Coordinates of C-alpha atoms in Angstrom, one line a residue:
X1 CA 28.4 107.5 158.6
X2 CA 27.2 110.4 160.8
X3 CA 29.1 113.3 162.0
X4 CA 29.6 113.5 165.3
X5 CA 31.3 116.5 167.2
X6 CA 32.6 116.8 170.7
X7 CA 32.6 120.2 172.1
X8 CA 34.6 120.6 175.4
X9 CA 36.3 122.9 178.0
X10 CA 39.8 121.6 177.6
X11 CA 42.0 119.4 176.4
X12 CA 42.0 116.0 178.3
X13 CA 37.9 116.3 179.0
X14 CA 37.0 114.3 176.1
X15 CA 40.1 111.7 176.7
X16 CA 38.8 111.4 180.3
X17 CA 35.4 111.5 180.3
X18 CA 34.5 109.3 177.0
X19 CA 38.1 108.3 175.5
X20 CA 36.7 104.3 175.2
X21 CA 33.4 105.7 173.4
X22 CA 35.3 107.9 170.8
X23 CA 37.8 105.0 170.0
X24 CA 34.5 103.1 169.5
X25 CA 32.4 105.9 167.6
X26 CA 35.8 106.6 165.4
X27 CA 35.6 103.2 163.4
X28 CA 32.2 104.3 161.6
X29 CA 32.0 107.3 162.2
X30 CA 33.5 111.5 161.1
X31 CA 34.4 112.7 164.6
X32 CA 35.5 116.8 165.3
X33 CA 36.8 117.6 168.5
X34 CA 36.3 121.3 169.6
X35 CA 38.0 122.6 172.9
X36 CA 37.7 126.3 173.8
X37 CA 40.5 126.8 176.6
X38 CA 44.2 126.4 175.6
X39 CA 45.2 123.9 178.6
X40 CA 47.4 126.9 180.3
X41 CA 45.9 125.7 183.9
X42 CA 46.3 128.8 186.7
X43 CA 48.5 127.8 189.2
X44 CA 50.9 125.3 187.0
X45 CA 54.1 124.9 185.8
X46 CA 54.9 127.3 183.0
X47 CA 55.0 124.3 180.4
X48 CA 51.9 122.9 181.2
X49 CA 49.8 124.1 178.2
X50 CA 52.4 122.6 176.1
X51 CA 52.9 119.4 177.4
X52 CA 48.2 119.4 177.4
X53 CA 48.7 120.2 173.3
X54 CA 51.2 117.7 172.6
X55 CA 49.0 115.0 174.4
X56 CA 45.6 116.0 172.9
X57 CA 47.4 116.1 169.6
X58 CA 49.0 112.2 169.7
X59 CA 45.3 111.8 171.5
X60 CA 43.7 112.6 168.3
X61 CA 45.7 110.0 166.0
X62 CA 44.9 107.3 168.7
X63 CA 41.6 108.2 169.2
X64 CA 40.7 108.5 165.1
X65 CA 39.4 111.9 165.4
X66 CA 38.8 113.2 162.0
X67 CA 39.9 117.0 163.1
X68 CA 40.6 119.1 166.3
X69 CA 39.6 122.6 166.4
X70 CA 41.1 124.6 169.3
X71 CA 40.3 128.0 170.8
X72 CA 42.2 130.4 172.7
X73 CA 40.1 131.1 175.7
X74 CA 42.4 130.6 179.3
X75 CA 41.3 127.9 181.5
X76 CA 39.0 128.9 184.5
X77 CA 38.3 132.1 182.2
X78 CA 35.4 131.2 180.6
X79 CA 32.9 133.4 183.2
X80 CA 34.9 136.6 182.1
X81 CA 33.8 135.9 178.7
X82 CA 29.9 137.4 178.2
X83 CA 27.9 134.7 177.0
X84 CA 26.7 136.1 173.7
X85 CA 30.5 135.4 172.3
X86 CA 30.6 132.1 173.5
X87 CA 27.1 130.9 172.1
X88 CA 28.1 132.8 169.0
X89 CA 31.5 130.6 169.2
X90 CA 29.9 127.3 169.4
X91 CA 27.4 128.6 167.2
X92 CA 29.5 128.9 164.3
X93 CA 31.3 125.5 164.9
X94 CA 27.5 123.6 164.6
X95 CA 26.8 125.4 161.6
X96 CA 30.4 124.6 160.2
X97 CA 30.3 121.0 161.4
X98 CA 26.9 120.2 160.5
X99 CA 26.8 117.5 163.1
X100 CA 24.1 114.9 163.8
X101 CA 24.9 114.1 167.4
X102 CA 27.2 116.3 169.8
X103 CA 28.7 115.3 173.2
X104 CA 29.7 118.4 175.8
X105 CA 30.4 118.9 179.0
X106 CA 28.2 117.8 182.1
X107 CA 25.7 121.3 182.8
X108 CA 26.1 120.4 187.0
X109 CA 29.9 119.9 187.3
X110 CA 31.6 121.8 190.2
X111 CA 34.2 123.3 187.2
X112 CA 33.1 126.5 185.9
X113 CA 34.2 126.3 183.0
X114 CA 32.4 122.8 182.4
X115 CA 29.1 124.6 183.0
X116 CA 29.5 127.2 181.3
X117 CA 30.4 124.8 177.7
X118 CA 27.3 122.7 178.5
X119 CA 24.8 125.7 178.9
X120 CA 26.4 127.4 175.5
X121 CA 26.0 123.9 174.0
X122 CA 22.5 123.5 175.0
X123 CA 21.6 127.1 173.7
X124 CA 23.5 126.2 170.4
X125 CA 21.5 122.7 169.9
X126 CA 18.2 123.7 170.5
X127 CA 16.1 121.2 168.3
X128 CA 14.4 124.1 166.0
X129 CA 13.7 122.4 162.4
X130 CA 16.4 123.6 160.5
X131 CA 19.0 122.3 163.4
X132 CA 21.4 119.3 162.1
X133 CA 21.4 118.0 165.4
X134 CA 19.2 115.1 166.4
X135 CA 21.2 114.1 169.3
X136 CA 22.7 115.8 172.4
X137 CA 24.7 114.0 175.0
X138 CA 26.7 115.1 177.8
X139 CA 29.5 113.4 179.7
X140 CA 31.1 114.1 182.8
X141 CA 34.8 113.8 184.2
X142 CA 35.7 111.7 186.9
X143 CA 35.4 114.0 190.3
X144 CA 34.2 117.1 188.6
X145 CA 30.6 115.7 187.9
X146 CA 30.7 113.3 191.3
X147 CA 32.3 115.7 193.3
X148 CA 28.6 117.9 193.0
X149 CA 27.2 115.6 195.8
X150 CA 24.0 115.8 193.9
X151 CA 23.9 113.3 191.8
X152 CA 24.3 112.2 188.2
X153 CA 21.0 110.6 186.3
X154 CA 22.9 109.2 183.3
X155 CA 20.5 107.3 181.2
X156 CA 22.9 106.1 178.5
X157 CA 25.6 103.6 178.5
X158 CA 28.1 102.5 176.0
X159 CA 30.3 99.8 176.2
X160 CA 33.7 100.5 175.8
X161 CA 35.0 96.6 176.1
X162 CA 37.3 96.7 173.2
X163 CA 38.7 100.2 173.7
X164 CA 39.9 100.4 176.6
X165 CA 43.3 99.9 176.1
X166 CA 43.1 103.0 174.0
X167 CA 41.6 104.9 176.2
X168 CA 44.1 104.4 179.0
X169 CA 46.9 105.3 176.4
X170 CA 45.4 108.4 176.0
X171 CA 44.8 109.0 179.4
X172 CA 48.5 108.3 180.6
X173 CA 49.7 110.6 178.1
X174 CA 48.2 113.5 180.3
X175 CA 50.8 113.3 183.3
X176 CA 50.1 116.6 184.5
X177 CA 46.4 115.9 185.0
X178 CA 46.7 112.4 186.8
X179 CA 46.4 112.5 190.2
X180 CA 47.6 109.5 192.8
X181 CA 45.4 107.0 194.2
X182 CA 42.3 107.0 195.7
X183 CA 41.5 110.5 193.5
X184 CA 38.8 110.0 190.9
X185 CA 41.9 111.4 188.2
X186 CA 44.2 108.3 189.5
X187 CA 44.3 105.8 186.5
X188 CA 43.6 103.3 188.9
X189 CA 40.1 104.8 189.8
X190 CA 39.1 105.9 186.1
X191 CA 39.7 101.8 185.7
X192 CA 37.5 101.2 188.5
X193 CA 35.0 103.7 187.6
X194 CA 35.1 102.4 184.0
X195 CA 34.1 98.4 185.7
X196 CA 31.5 100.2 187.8
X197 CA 29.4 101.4 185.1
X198 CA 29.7 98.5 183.1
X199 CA 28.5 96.3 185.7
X200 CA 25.4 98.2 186.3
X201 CA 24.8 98.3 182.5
X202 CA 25.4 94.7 181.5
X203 CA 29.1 95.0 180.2
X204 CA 32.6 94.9 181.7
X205 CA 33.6 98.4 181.1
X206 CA 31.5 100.9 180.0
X207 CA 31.3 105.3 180.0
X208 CA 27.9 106.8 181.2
X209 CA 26.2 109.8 179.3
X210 CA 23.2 111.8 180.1
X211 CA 21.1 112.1 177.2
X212 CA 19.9 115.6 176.7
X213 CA 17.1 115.1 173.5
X214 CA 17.3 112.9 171.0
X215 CA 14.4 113.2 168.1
X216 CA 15.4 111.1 165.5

């Protein structure tokens, strides 16, 4: 059994961007979720962040993370926030975790605060020898990481055939996050996008990752 942590920007990344693989990584594995904004999006209904907690935390049972850690950092906030305090944030979650493989954020996204999570990750996991990491992968969310018009080079696919259900669940749950059809946030798309990758890949549905270093 290895530990595994995910370390995102907010609640609903993880559920969007690799749902099927953490259903599938949950069985075998001790999976901690860590999200550093509070889900109070700018712009949004006062209940919002409420109504983001309530679906991370029946997300969590259905997913079979192990434990959620949560920050307090606002959404779209994280660039008023000097980087020393959030590397020392993520920091001490590695060295309280002690995981052997972490997912984060894309580094390219268009969302700020995306970038900023996968840079402090990076800086966190660097491989030195006394580092429990040995993997690093990062994920993406449907639009944000697309929506670049550079490009993705994912290198890593996992097939998420018999979680999918699951993952939709979860998804669905975050109603003030789904957008209508053609978005990239429509359930219908995420579905599509889900067939996509898996027929490039070999399976029916799959999630892409990018692998960052992996030196076991």
């Amino acid at each position: 059994m290895k530990k595994i942590l995910i370390i995102a920007a907010h609640p609903d990344d993880a559920e969007f961007g690799m749902g099927g693989t953490i259903s599938k990584l949950s069985k075998d594995n001790n999976i901690t979720l860590c999200v550093l904004c509070r889900g109070n999006r700018p712009g949004s209904n006062l209940n919002v962040e409420n109504l983001r907690k309530n679906a991370l935390n029946e997300n969590i049972k259905s997913l079979g993370i192990t434990k959620l850690i949560q920050h307090v950092y606002d959404d779209v906030s994280l660039d008023k926030h000097s980087n020393l305090s959030i590397n020392s944030y993520i920091s001490s979650i590695i060295n309280q975790v002690q995981p052997n493989i972490v997912y984060t954020n894309y580094s390219n996204d268009i969302h700020i605060d995306h970038q900023i999570v996968s840079k402090s990750v990076r800086v966190a996991c660097r491989p030195r020898h006394n580092s429990p990491v040995t993997t690093l992968y990062e994920f993406s969310i449907p639009g944000s990481g697309e929506w670049n018009f550079q490009g993705i080079d994912y290198n890593t696919y996992v097939n998420i055939e018999k979680n999918i259900n699951v993952k939709y669940k979860c998804i669905n749950r975050y109603s003030t996050e789904l957008k209508q059809s053609p978005d990239p946030l429509s359930i219908e798309y995420i579905k599509y996008r889900d067939l996509y990758y898996g027929s490039i890949s070999g399976y029916r549905q799959a999630e892409p990752f990018i692998c960052i270093f992996n030196r076991v």
